[in-house]
Each structure stands twice: as C-alpha cells, then as structure tokens.
Amino acid sequence: MKEPIVSVVIGSYNCEKFIRETVASVIDQTFTDWELIIVDDCSTDNTRGIINDIRDDRIRLIKLDANSGRPAVPRNVGIRNACGRYIAFLDHDDLWLPGKLEKQVDFLERNREFFWLYAKCIVQRNGEQLDISPHKPTTGFIFKDLFQRFNLIGFPTVIMRNRKESNQYFFDEDKRMSAVEDYALWLAMAEREKVFCLDEPLAIYRVHSAGLSGGAFSHFRKCRFVLDKFSPRASRAMRFRAYFNFYANLALVGVLVTLIRIKHRFAVPLIRMIYKNYGK
C-alpha cells in the first residue's frame, strides 16, 4: 500500500459535539494524499461512534487501553503510527481551511531547509472572530521570540517533517505540562530547527468560555513550568522579558475571569487584548 504524503494526527476525548466538523475540515482539503490518525483517549460519550460512522478509508481510529488524562499521550501515539512524509496536527474541536495542507506541503517540498511550518490562525469564540494571530509572525530559528512571547504558534497550523523515530520530536508527557505540551515541543524544535510562517490564516482555533474562565489560572501555572524548564537555555535579558510578560498577562486574565463571571460587556474586548498581548 502506498504511503501517504501527510499523516494528520488528532487526539480525541469526549468531543462528540465537535469531532464530525473537525474531521470534515480534513476531508474537505484540496490536498488529498493524506491519512488521518485519530487516537481516542477512552471517550465516554459517542465520540468513537461518530468517527466510525464516517466512511473514508484514509481514516484510522486507535483506542487507548486506558485514559491518559493528558493530550500528549494520544498525540505521541499518533506520531509513532504516522506513515507520511509530513505530520500535521489538529485538535478535536478545531478546524482547517480547505487549502491548508496544499499550501504547506507545496512550501515544504520546495524549501528543504525548513523542518517545520506554521501559519496564522483565526481565533473564534462562539462563532465570533476574536483575532487573527500571531500579529507578528517570526521565521527562522525562533527560540528567543517563542520564549519571550509565549506560545505564539497556533496548534492546528503546525506541520513538521516525519523522521520516523530517528531524532523524532515528541510531546512531553509530564502531567505538569498537560495542555501546554505543544508550547514545550515548539520550544524544543525552535532550539535546533528552522521554521517558516505562512502569513495567512489556514486554521480556526475555537476558544470555549468554560475552559477559559475555569482553567485560566491553571493554564498559566503550567506555562510558568514550561518557562522554568527552558530558562537555563535563555539569556538573562530573555528571562526578564519572558517573566515580565507572563505576570502582566496573568493580571489581565484575573480581570477577564471576573468580567466573564459577571457577564460584563467588556469581556470580549479584553479577550481580544489578551490574545494580542499573549501572542497567540
């Protein structure tokens, strides 16, 4: 059987409300030489039933034996099972625009010096566009910018070359980095690998208000853990700027959570400000 050019990796867990639309955004790609590996982390809703109802021979569903409790594990299973020349990532509730894979594969085929690639991302909340990020895309060896500006790379926009276990990159499965393991992986790759940003939106990142208000402070604690982990590799000036930005945005999130809870009209404008400042 001919190996696909792109392996798409989706980790799924209790996403029956979103997974059909997410998979459809892969099926609707103008580039068709792909396989879709969905690794289900023991969903308890109808997620697997919906996936099994989608008739496409390019889709593979892998069910974990036990719930891992963190996105890194199913994502790594997907990477280890990837047969394609390239690996592209997508969350179970996000979407791709139709030309995403075609444009990224074309670039990587013509520019061998770049190991990975990302693009701009439309940020939505309840169907309303909040932002298009990052505002200032950066290209090349971007460890400094990524460390200082936090996670400016939208997860559903990333595609990387598949080294098939030889010096391959994987997500850190440390539970302290659960939900921010993508940031840690981007930093690890940014230290050694050249990246390019396509300066146009190719994906949609959907923000859910419940997750933002309920888990915001936990998310920042985890980001702080990632910063601490990579701090020894940064200069003193880089560390100062990174931690200053971290605490400034933490204060903004505290105000935002309060406004969301009281349903204040300034909540959405402040979300836009945070995404602009935070780099995503």
PDB file of N, CA and C in Angstrom, residues 50-146:
ATOM      1  N   ILE A  50     -19.331   8.298  16.338  1.00  0.00           N
ATOM      2  CA  ILE A  50     -19.382   9.284  15.251  1.00  0.00           C
ATOM      3  C   ILE A  50     -18.232   9.062  14.282  1.00  0.00           C
ATOM      4  N   ILE A  51     -17.038   8.817  14.808  1.00  0.00           N
ATOM      5  CA  ILE A  51     -15.874   8.588  13.938  1.00  0.00           C
ATOM      6  C   ILE A  51     -16.085   7.342  13.085  1.00  0.00           C
ATOM      7  N   ASN A  52     -16.601   6.284  13.693  1.00  0.00           N
ATOM      8  CA  ASN A  52     -16.824   5.032  12.957  1.00  0.00           C
ATOM      9  C   ASN A  52     -17.879   5.183  11.869  1.00  0.00           C
ATOM     10  N   ASP A  53     -18.768   6.150  12.011  1.00  0.00           N
ATOM     11  CA  ASP A  53     -19.809   6.374  11.006  1.00  0.00           C
ATOM     12  C   ASP A  53     -19.290   7.117   9.779  1.00  0.00           C
ATOM     13  N   ILE A  54     -18.108   7.713   9.882  1.00  0.00           N
ATOM     14  CA  ILE A  54     -17.548   8.466   8.758  1.00  0.00           C
ATOM     15  C   ILE A  54     -16.853   7.493   7.815  1.00  0.00           C
ATOM     16  N   ARG A  55     -17.335   7.406   6.603  1.00  0.00           N
ATOM     17  CA  ARG A  55     -16.816   6.426   5.642  1.00  0.00           C
ATOM     18  C   ARG A  55     -15.704   7.033   4.806  1.00  0.00           C
ATOM     19  N   ASP A  56     -14.486   6.750   5.196  1.00  0.00           N
ATOM     20  CA  ASP A  56     -13.326   7.205   4.429  1.00  0.00           C
ATOM     21  C   ASP A  56     -12.161   6.275   4.780  1.00  0.00           C
ATOM     22  N   ASP A  57     -11.646   5.579   3.785  1.00  0.00           N
ATOM     23  CA  ASP A  57     -10.586   4.598   4.024  1.00  0.00           C
ATOM     24  C   ASP A  57      -9.281   5.224   4.508  1.00  0.00           C
ATOM     25  N   ARG A  58      -9.160   6.533   4.412  1.00  0.00           N
ATOM     26  CA  ARG A  58      -7.939   7.211   4.850  1.00  0.00           C
ATOM     27  C   ARG A  58      -7.925   7.473   6.353  1.00  0.00           C
ATOM     28  N   ILE A  59      -9.009   7.160   7.031  1.00  0.00           N
ATOM     29  CA  ILE A  59      -9.132   7.434   8.465  1.00  0.00           C
ATOM     30  C   ILE A  59      -8.848   6.172   9.274  1.00  0.00           C
ATOM     31  N   ARG A  60      -7.953   6.295  10.264  1.00  0.00           N
ATOM     32  CA  ARG A  60      -7.655   5.208  11.194  1.00  0.00           C
ATOM     33  C   ARG A  60      -7.992   5.650  12.610  1.00  0.00           C
ATOM     34  N   LEU A  61      -8.740   4.836  13.325  1.00  0.00           N
ATOM     35  CA  LEU A  61      -9.079   5.124  14.721  1.00  0.00           C
ATOM     36  C   LEU A  61      -8.312   4.177  15.623  1.00  0.00           C
ATOM     37  N   ILE A  62      -7.556   4.748  16.558  1.00  0.00           N
ATOM     38  CA  ILE A  62      -6.813   3.973  17.549  1.00  0.00           C
ATOM     39  C   ILE A  62      -7.385   4.296  18.927  1.00  0.00           C
ATOM     40  N   LYS A  63      -7.765   3.284  19.664  1.00  0.00           N
ATOM     41  CA  LYS A  63      -8.322   3.487  21.004  1.00  0.00           C
ATOM     42  C   LYS A  63      -7.286   3.084  22.042  1.00  0.00           C
ATOM     43  N   LEU A  64      -6.985   4.002  22.958  1.00  0.00           N
ATOM     44  CA  LEU A  64      -6.049   3.689  24.039  1.00  0.00           C
ATOM     45  C   LEU A  64      -6.689   2.715  25.031  1.00  0.00           C
ATOM     46  N   ASP A  65      -5.850   1.919  25.679  1.00  0.00           N
ATOM     47  CA  ASP A  65      -6.349   0.925  26.630  1.00  0.00           C
ATOM     48  C   ASP A  65      -6.875   1.558  27.911  1.00  0.00           C
ATOM     49  N   ALA A  66      -6.304   2.706  28.278  1.00  0.00           N
ATOM     50  CA  ALA A  66      -6.729   3.402  29.488  1.00  0.00           C
ATOM     51  C   ALA A  66      -6.607   4.899  29.256  1.00  0.00           C
ATOM     52  N   ASN A  67      -7.435   5.660  29.926  1.00  0.00           N
ATOM     53  CA  ASN A  67      -7.397   7.112  29.773  1.00  0.00           C
ATOM     54  C   ASN A  67      -6.100   7.667  30.333  1.00  0.00           C
ATOM     55  N   SER A  68      -5.404   8.463  29.532  1.00  0.00           N
ATOM     56  CA  SER A  68      -4.113   9.006  29.946  1.00  0.00           C
ATOM     57  C   SER A  68      -4.260  10.292  30.747  1.00  0.00           C
ATOM     58  N   GLY A  69      -5.352  11.010  30.535  1.00  0.00           N
ATOM     59  CA  GLY A  69      -5.593  12.243  31.267  1.00  0.00           C
ATOM     60  C   GLY A  69      -4.812  13.432  30.773  1.00  0.00           C
ATOM     61  N   ARG A  70      -4.148  13.318  29.623  1.00  0.00           N
ATOM     62  CA  ARG A  70      -3.397  14.449  29.091  1.00  0.00           C
ATOM     63  C   ARG A  70      -3.224  14.287  27.577  1.00  0.00           C
ATOM     64  N   PRO A  71      -3.282  15.387  26.839  1.00  0.00           N
ATOM     65  CA  PRO A  71      -3.262  15.316  25.369  1.00  0.00           C
ATOM     66  C   PRO A  71      -1.972  14.763  24.781  1.00  0.00           C
ATOM     67  N   ALA A  72      -0.856  14.880  25.489  1.00  0.00           N
ATOM     68  CA  ALA A  72       0.430  14.466  24.930  1.00  0.00           C
ATOM     69  C   ALA A  72       0.460  12.992  24.564  1.00  0.00           C
ATOM     70  N   VAL A  73      -0.199  12.163  25.363  1.00  0.00           N
ATOM     71  CA  VAL A  73      -0.115  10.713  25.144  1.00  0.00           C
ATOM     72  C   VAL A  73      -0.762  10.298  23.826  1.00  0.00           C
ATOM     73  N   PRO A  74      -2.036  10.628  23.570  1.00  0.00           N
ATOM     74  CA  PRO A  74      -2.602  10.244  22.266  1.00  0.00           C
ATOM     75  C   PRO A  74      -1.885  10.897  21.092  1.00  0.00           C
ATOM     76  N   ARG A  75      -1.405  12.101  21.265  1.00  0.00           N
ATOM     77  CA  ARG A  75      -0.667  12.750  20.175  1.00  0.00           C
ATOM     78  C   ARG A  75       0.611  11.982  19.854  1.00  0.00           C
ATOM     79  N   ASN A  76       1.316  11.527  20.871  1.00  0.00           N
ATOM     80  CA  ASN A  76       2.546  10.760  20.637  1.00  0.00           C
ATOM     81  C   ASN A  76       2.259   9.404  20.005  1.00  0.00           C
ATOM     82  N   VAL A  77       1.148   8.790  20.400  1.00  0.00           N
ATOM     83  CA  VAL A  77       0.750   7.535  19.748  1.00  0.00           C
ATOM     84  C   VAL A  77       0.513   7.782  18.267  1.00  0.00           C
ATOM     85  N   GLY A  78      -0.123   8.901  17.952  1.00  0.00           N
ATOM     86  CA  GLY A  78      -0.347   9.250  16.558  1.00  0.00           C
ATOM     87  C   GLY A  78       0.951   9.450  15.799  1.00  0.00           C
ATOM     88  N   ILE A  79       1.908  10.143  16.415  1.00  0.00           N
ATOM     89  CA  ILE A  79       3.208  10.362  15.766  1.00  0.00           C
ATOM     90  C   ILE A  79       3.898   9.032  15.492  1.00  0.00           C
ATOM     91  N   ARG A  80       3.869   8.126  16.458  1.00  0.00           N
ATOM     92  CA  ARG A  80       4.549   6.834  16.292  1.00  0.00           C
ATOM     93  C   ARG A  80       3.889   5.965  15.219  1.00  0.00           C
ATOM     94  N   ASN A  81       2.625   6.207  14.938  1.00  0.00           N
ATOM     95  CA  ASN A  81       1.913   5.435  13.919  1.00  0.00           C
ATOM     96  C   ASN A  81       1.863   6.142  12.571  1.00  0.00           C
ATOM     97  N   ALA A  82       2.471   7.307  12.482  1.00  0.00           N
ATOM     98  CA  ALA A  82       2.398   8.089  11.253  1.00  0.00           C
ATOM     99  C   ALA A  82       3.282   7.501  10.162  1.00  0.00           C
ATOM    100  N   CYS A  83       2.728   7.324   8.979  1.00  0.00           N
ATOM    101  CA  CYS A  83       3.468   6.774   7.841  1.00  0.00           C
ATOM    102  C   CYS A  83       3.871   7.849   6.849  1.00  0.00           C
ATOM    103  N   GLY A  84       3.313   9.026   6.952  1.00  0.00           N
ATOM    104  CA  GLY A  84       3.514  10.066   5.959  1.00  0.00           C
ATOM    105  C   GLY A  84       4.880  10.718   6.011  1.00  0.00           C
ATOM    106  N   ARG A  85       5.191  11.443   4.965  1.00  0.00           N
ATOM    107  CA  ARG A  85       6.422  12.218   4.887  1.00  0.00           C
ATOM    108  C   ARG A  85       6.366  13.407   5.845  1.00  0.00           C
ATOM    109  N   TYR A  86       5.159  13.887   6.081  1.00  0.00           N
ATOM    110  CA  TYR A  86       4.935  15.020   6.978  1.00  0.00           C
ATOM    111  C   TYR A  86       3.877  14.645   8.007  1.00  0.00           C
ATOM    112  N   ILE A  87       3.940  15.303   9.179  1.00  0.00           N
ATOM    113  CA  ILE A  87       2.942  15.111  10.227  1.00  0.00           C
ATOM    114  C   ILE A  87       2.289  16.460  10.508  1.00  0.00           C
ATOM    115  N   ALA A  88       0.964  16.505  10.425  1.00  0.00           N
ATOM    116  CA  ALA A  88       0.204  17.721  10.699  1.00  0.00           C
ATOM    117  C   ALA A  88      -0.687  17.485  11.909  1.00  0.00           C
ATOM    118  N   PHE A  89      -0.836  18.506  12.737  1.00  0.00           N
ATOM    119  CA  PHE A  89      -1.588  18.368  13.978  1.00  0.00           C
ATOM    120  C   PHE A  89      -2.902  19.139  13.926  1.00  0.00           C
ATOM    121  N   LEU A  90      -3.905  18.563  14.591  1.00  0.00           N
ATOM    122  CA  LEU A  90      -5.216  19.203  14.678  1.00  0.00           C
ATOM    123  C   LEU A  90      -5.880  18.738  15.964  1.00  0.00           C
ATOM    124  N   ASP A  91      -6.471  19.674  16.716  1.00  0.00           N
ATOM    125  CA  ASP A  91      -7.225  19.299  17.910  1.00  0.00           C
ATOM    126  C   ASP A  91      -8.629  18.878  17.522  1.00  0.00           C
ATOM    127  N   HIS A  92      -9.271  18.132  18.401  1.00  0.00           N
ATOM    128  CA  HIS A  92     -10.576  17.553  18.053  1.00  0.00           C
ATOM    129  C   HIS A  92     -11.695  18.580  17.922  1.00  0.00           C
ATOM    130  N   ASP A  93     -11.459  19.823  18.335  1.00  0.00           N
ATOM    131  CA  ASP A  93     -12.502  20.849  18.229  1.00  0.00           C
ATOM    132  C   ASP A  93     -12.112  22.020  17.327  1.00  0.00           C
ATOM    133  N   ASP A  94     -10.972  21.927  16.660  1.00  0.00           N
ATOM    134  CA  ASP A  94     -10.536  22.998  15.769  1.00  0.00           C
ATOM    135  C   ASP A  94     -10.780  22.621  14.311  1.00  0.00           C
ATOM    136  N   LEU A  95     -10.530  23.578  13.418  1.00  0.00           N
ATOM    137  CA  LEU A  95     -10.858  23.390  12.008  1.00  0.00           C
ATOM    138  C   LEU A  95      -9.722  23.849  11.117  1.00  0.00           C
ATOM    139  N   TRP A  96      -9.629  23.230   9.944  1.00  0.00           N
ATOM    140  CA  TRP A  96      -8.718  23.691   8.905  1.00  0.00           C
ATOM    141  C   TRP A  96      -9.488  24.376   7.789  1.00  0.00           C
ATOM    142  N   LEU A  97      -8.891  25.392   7.204  1.00  0.00           N
ATOM    143  CA  LEU A  97      -9.426  25.963   5.978  1.00  0.00           C
ATOM    144  C   LEU A  97      -9.020  25.056   4.816  1.00  0.00           C
ATOM    145  N   PRO A  98      -9.794  25.014   3.732  1.00  0.00           N
ATOM    146  CA  PRO A  98      -9.623  23.976   2.697  1.00  0.00           C
ATOM    147  C   PRO A  98      -8.238  23.882   2.059  1.00  0.00           C
ATOM    148  N   GLY A  99      -7.515  24.995   1.908  1.00  0.00           N
ATOM    149  CA  GLY A  99      -6.218  24.944   1.229  1.00  0.00           C
ATOM    150  C   GLY A  99      -5.032  24.756   2.145  1.00  0.00           C
ATOM    151  N   LYS A 100      -5.275  24.450   3.410  1.00  0.00           N
ATOM    152  CA  LYS A 100      -4.199  24.393   4.409  1.00  0.00           C
ATOM    153  C   LYS A 100      -3.092  23.427   4.020  1.00  0.00           C
ATOM    154  N   LEU A 101      -3.418  22.173   3.817  1.00  0.00           N
ATOM    155  CA  LEU A 101      -2.387  21.180   3.527  1.00  0.00           C
ATOM    156  C   LEU A 101      -1.714  21.442   2.183  1.00  0.00           C
ATOM    157  N   GLU A 102      -2.470  21.809   1.193  1.00  0.00           N
ATOM    158  CA  GLU A 102      -1.894  22.038  -0.136  1.00  0.00           C
ATOM    159  C   GLU A 102      -0.809  23.117  -0.085  1.00  0.00           C
ATOM    160  N   LYS A 103      -1.083  24.209   0.583  1.00  0.00           N
ATOM    161  CA  LYS A 103      -0.121  25.305   0.658  1.00  0.00           C
ATOM    162  C   LYS A 103       1.096  24.919   1.489  1.00  0.00           C
ATOM    163  N   GLN A 104       0.895  24.199   2.576  1.00  0.00           N
ATOM    164  CA  GLN A 104       2.022  23.854   3.429  1.00  0.00           C
ATOM    165  C   GLN A 104       2.908  22.776   2.806  1.00  0.00           C
ATOM    166  N   VAL A 105       2.304  21.770   2.210  1.00  0.00           N
ATOM    167  CA  VAL A 105       3.105  20.729   1.561  1.00  0.00           C
ATOM    168  C   VAL A 105       3.901  21.319   0.400  1.00  0.00           C
ATOM    169  N   ASP A 106       3.272  22.173  -0.380  1.00  0.00           N
ATOM    170  CA  ASP A 106       3.971  22.803  -1.501  1.00  0.00           C
ATOM    171  C   ASP A 106       5.192  23.582  -1.010  1.00  0.00           C
ATOM    172  N   PHE A 107       5.044  24.301   0.103  1.00  0.00           N
ATOM    173  CA  PHE A 107       6.177  25.070   0.630  1.00  0.00           C
ATOM    174  C   PHE A 107       7.298  24.149   1.100  1.00  0.00           C
ATOM    175  N   LEU A 108       6.966  23.119   1.871  1.00  0.00           N
ATOM    176  CA  LEU A 108       7.995  22.230   2.408  1.00  0.00           C
ATOM    177  C   LEU A 108       8.692  21.436   1.307  1.00  0.00           C
ATOM    178  N   GLU A 109       7.982  21.097   0.263  1.00  0.00           N
ATOM    179  CA  GLU A 109       8.597  20.384  -0.848  1.00  0.00           C
ATOM    180  C   GLU A 109       9.616  21.263  -1.569  1.00  0.00           C
ATOM    181  N   ARG A 110       9.385  22.573  -1.583  1.00  0.00           N
ATOM    182  CA  ARG A 110      10.271  23.493  -2.312  1.00  0.00           C
ATOM    183  C   ARG A 110      11.349  24.106  -1.425  1.00  0.00           C
ATOM    184  N   ASN A 111      11.225  23.938  -0.113  1.00  0.00           N
ATOM    185  CA  ASN A 111      12.154  24.596   0.815  1.00  0.00           C
ATOM    186  C   ASN A 111      12.650  23.583   1.852  1.00  0.00           C
ATOM    187  N   ARG A 112      13.637  22.805   1.460  1.00  0.00           N
ATOM    188  CA  ARG A 112      14.117  21.699   2.284  1.00  0.00           C
ATOM    189  C   ARG A 112      14.831  22.150   3.554  1.00  0.00           C
ATOM    190  N   GLU A 113      15.245  23.424   3.611  1.00  0.00           N
ATOM    191  CA  GLU A 113      15.979  23.882   4.788  1.00  0.00           C
ATOM    192  C   GLU A 113      15.075  24.059   6.015  1.00  0.00           C
ATOM    193  N   PHE A 114      13.765  24.091   5.804  1.00  0.00           N
ATOM    194  CA  PHE A 114      12.833  24.267   6.919  1.00  0.00           C
ATOM    195  C   PHE A 114      12.311  22.907   7.374  1.00  0.00           C
ATOM    196  N   PHE A 115      12.433  22.644   8.682  1.00  0.00           N
ATOM    197  CA  PHE A 115      11.957  21.380   9.241  1.00  0.00           C
ATOM    198  C   PHE A 115      10.462  21.420   9.537  1.00  0.00           C
ATOM    199  N   TRP A 116       9.986  22.597   9.967  1.00  0.00           N
ATOM    200  CA  TRP A 116       8.570  22.705  10.320  1.00  0.00           C
ATOM    201  C   TRP A 116       7.992  24.023   9.862  1.00  0.00           C
ATOM    202  N   LEU A 117       6.688  24.106   9.925  1.00  0.00           N
ATOM    203  CA  LEU A 117       5.977  25.221   9.309  1.00  0.00           C
ATOM    204  C   LEU A 117       4.713  25.494  10.117  1.00  0.00           C
ATOM    205  N   TYR A 118       4.369  26.769  10.244  1.00  0.00           N
ATOM    206  CA  TYR A 118       3.084  27.115  10.850  1.00  0.00           C
ATOM    207  C   TYR A 118       2.467  28.258  10.056  1.00  0.00           C
ATOM    208  N   ALA A 119       1.303  28.707  10.462  1.00  0.00           N
ATOM    209  CA  ALA A 119       0.602  29.751   9.722  1.00  0.00           C
ATOM    210  C   ALA A 119      -0.200  30.595  10.704  1.00  0.00           C
ATOM    211  N   LYS A 120      -0.837  31.616  10.185  1.00  0.00           N
ATOM    212  CA  LYS A 120      -1.744  32.388  11.023  1.00  0.00           C
ATOM    213  C   LYS A 120      -2.994  31.572  11.313  1.00  0.00           C
ATOM    214  N   CYS A 121      -3.682  31.969  12.376  1.00  0.00           N
ATOM    215  CA  CYS A 121      -4.824  31.204  12.850  1.00  0.00           C
ATOM    216  C   CYS A 121      -5.952  32.158  13.234  1.00  0.00           C
ATOM    217  N   ILE A 122      -7.155  31.846  12.807  1.00  0.00           N
ATOM    218  CA  ILE A 122      -8.330  32.622  13.206  1.00  0.00           C
ATOM    219  C   ILE A 122      -8.781  32.140  14.582  1.00  0.00           C
ATOM    220  N   VAL A 123      -8.917  33.052  15.522  1.00  0.00           N
ATOM    221  CA  VAL A 123      -9.369  32.716  16.871  1.00  0.00           C
ATOM    222  C   VAL A 123     -10.851  33.055  16.978  1.00  0.00           C
ATOM    223  N   GLN A 124     -11.650  32.055  17.329  1.00  0.00           N
ATOM    224  CA  GLN A 124     -13.095  32.235  17.434  1.00  0.00           C
ATOM    225  C   GLN A 124     -13.591  31.891  18.828  1.00  0.00           C
ATOM    226  N   ARG A 125     -14.650  32.554  19.219  1.00  0.00           N
ATOM    227  CA  ARG A 125     -15.374  32.209  20.451  1.00  0.00           C
ATOM    228  C   ARG A 125     -16.858  32.276  20.150  1.00  0.00           C
ATOM    229  N   ASN A 126     -17.544  31.143  20.287  1.00  0.00           N
ATOM    230  CA  ASN A 126     -18.969  31.051  19.985  1.00  0.00           C
ATOM    231  C   ASN A 126     -19.290  31.545  18.571  1.00  0.00           C
ATOM    232  N   GLY A 127     -18.411  31.210  17.637  1.00  0.00           N
ATOM    233  CA  GLY A 127     -18.620  31.583  16.250  1.00  0.00           C
ATOM    234  C   GLY A 127     -18.208  32.991  15.889  1.00  0.00           C
ATOM    235  N   GLU A 128     -17.809  33.784  16.871  1.00  0.00           N
ATOM    236  CA  GLU A 128     -17.389  35.165  16.620  1.00  0.00           C
ATOM    237  C   GLU A 128     -15.867  35.238  16.529  1.00  0.00           C
ATOM    238  N   GLN A 129     -15.381  35.900  15.499  1.00  0.00           N
ATOM    239  CA  GLN A 129     -13.937  36.047  15.342  1.00  0.00           C
ATOM    240  C   GLN A 129     -13.400  37.050  16.346  1.00  0.00           C
ATOM    241  N   LEU A 130     -12.433  36.600  17.140  1.00  0.00           N
ATOM    242  CA  LEU A 130     -11.796  37.467  18.120  1.00  0.00           C
ATOM    243  C   LEU A 130     -10.526  38.093  17.579  1.00  0.00           C
ATOM    244  N   ASP A 131      -9.809  37.329  16.763  1.00  0.00           N
ATOM    245  CA  ASP A 131      -8.483  37.773  16.368  1.00  0.00           C
ATOM    246  C   ASP A 131      -7.971  36.892  15.235  1.00  0.00           C
ATOM    247  N   ILE A 132      -6.915  37.362  14.582  1.00  0.00           N
ATOM    248  CA  ILE A 132      -6.108  36.533  13.702  1.00  0.00           C
ATOM    249  C   ILE A 132      -4.686  36.633  14.222  1.00  0.00           C
ATOM    250  N   SER A 133      -4.095  35.507  14.567  1.00  0.00           N
ATOM    251  CA  SER A 133      -2.794  35.544  15.219  1.00  0.00           C
ATOM    252  C   SER A 133      -1.825  34.562  14.557  1.00  0.00           C
ATOM    253  N   PRO A 134      -0.519  34.755  14.785  1.00  0.00           N
ATOM    254  CA  PRO A 134       0.103  35.822  15.560  1.00  0.00           C
ATOM    255  C   PRO A 134       0.123  37.139  14.792  1.00  0.00           C
ATOM    256  N   HIS A 135       0.230  38.235  15.539  1.00  0.00           N
ATOM    257  CA  HIS A 135       0.260  39.555  14.903  1.00  0.00           C
ATOM    258  C   HIS A 135       1.605  39.829  14.236  1.00  0.00           C
ATOM    259  N   LYS A 136       2.634  39.287  14.814  1.00  0.00           N
ATOM    260  CA  LYS A 136       3.978  39.479  14.258  1.00  0.00           C
ATOM    261  C   LYS A 136       4.626  38.121  14.040  1.00  0.00           C
ATOM    262  N   PRO A 137       4.338  37.480  12.905  1.00  0.00           N
ATOM    263  CA  PRO A 137       4.929  36.155  12.638  1.00  0.00           C
ATOM    264  C   PRO A 137       6.450  36.227  12.606  1.00  0.00           C
ATOM    265  N   THR A 138       7.087  35.161  13.033  1.00  0.00           N
ATOM    266  CA  THR A 138       8.542  35.122  13.048  1.00  0.00           C
ATOM    267  C   THR A 138       9.018  33.843  12.382  1.00  0.00           C
ATOM    268  N   THR A 139      10.151  33.933  11.718  1.00  0.00           N
ATOM    269  CA  THR A 139      10.655  32.847  10.880  1.00  0.00           C
ATOM    270  C   THR A 139      12.130  32.602  11.174  1.00  0.00           C
ATOM    271  N   GLY A 140      12.577  31.377  10.946  1.00  0.00           N
ATOM    272  CA  GLY A 140      13.985  31.034  11.144  1.00  0.00           C
ATOM    273  C   GLY A 140      14.174  30.224  12.410  1.00  0.00           C
ATOM    274  N   PHE A 141      15.231  30.544  13.153  1.00  0.00           N
ATOM    275  CA  PHE A 141      15.456  29.926  14.464  1.00  0.00           C
ATOM    276  C   PHE A 141      14.827  30.846  15.509  1.00  0.00           C
ATOM    277  N   ILE A 142      13.652  30.488  15.987  1.00  0.00           N
ATOM    278  CA  ILE A 142      12.793  31.447  16.690  1.00  0.00           C
ATOM    279  C   ILE A 142      12.728  31.205  18.199  1.00  0.00           C
ATOM    280  N   PHE A 143      13.695  30.507  18.767  1.00  0.00           N
ATOM    281  CA  PHE A 143      13.621  30.195  20.199  1.00  0.00           C
ATOM    282  C   PHE A 143      13.451  31.458  21.036  1.00  0.00           C
ATOM    283  N   LYS A 144      14.192  32.504  20.732  1.00  0.00           N
ATOM    284  CA  LYS A 144      14.127  33.741  21.521  1.00  0.00           C
ATOM    285  C   LYS A 144      12.730  34.335  21.502  1.00  0.00           C
ATOM    286  N   ASP A 145      12.151  34.504  20.322  1.00  0.00           N
ATOM    287  CA  ASP A 145      10.809  35.076  20.227  1.00  0.00           C
ATOM    288  C   ASP A 145       9.776  34.190  20.907  1.00  0.00           C
ATOM    289  N   LEU A 146       9.892  32.900  20.715  1.00  0.00           N
ATOM    290  CA  LEU A 146       8.917  31.976  21.270  1.00  0.00           C
ATOM    291  C   LEU A 146       8.994  31.949  22.794  1.00  0.00           C
TER     292      LEU A 146
END
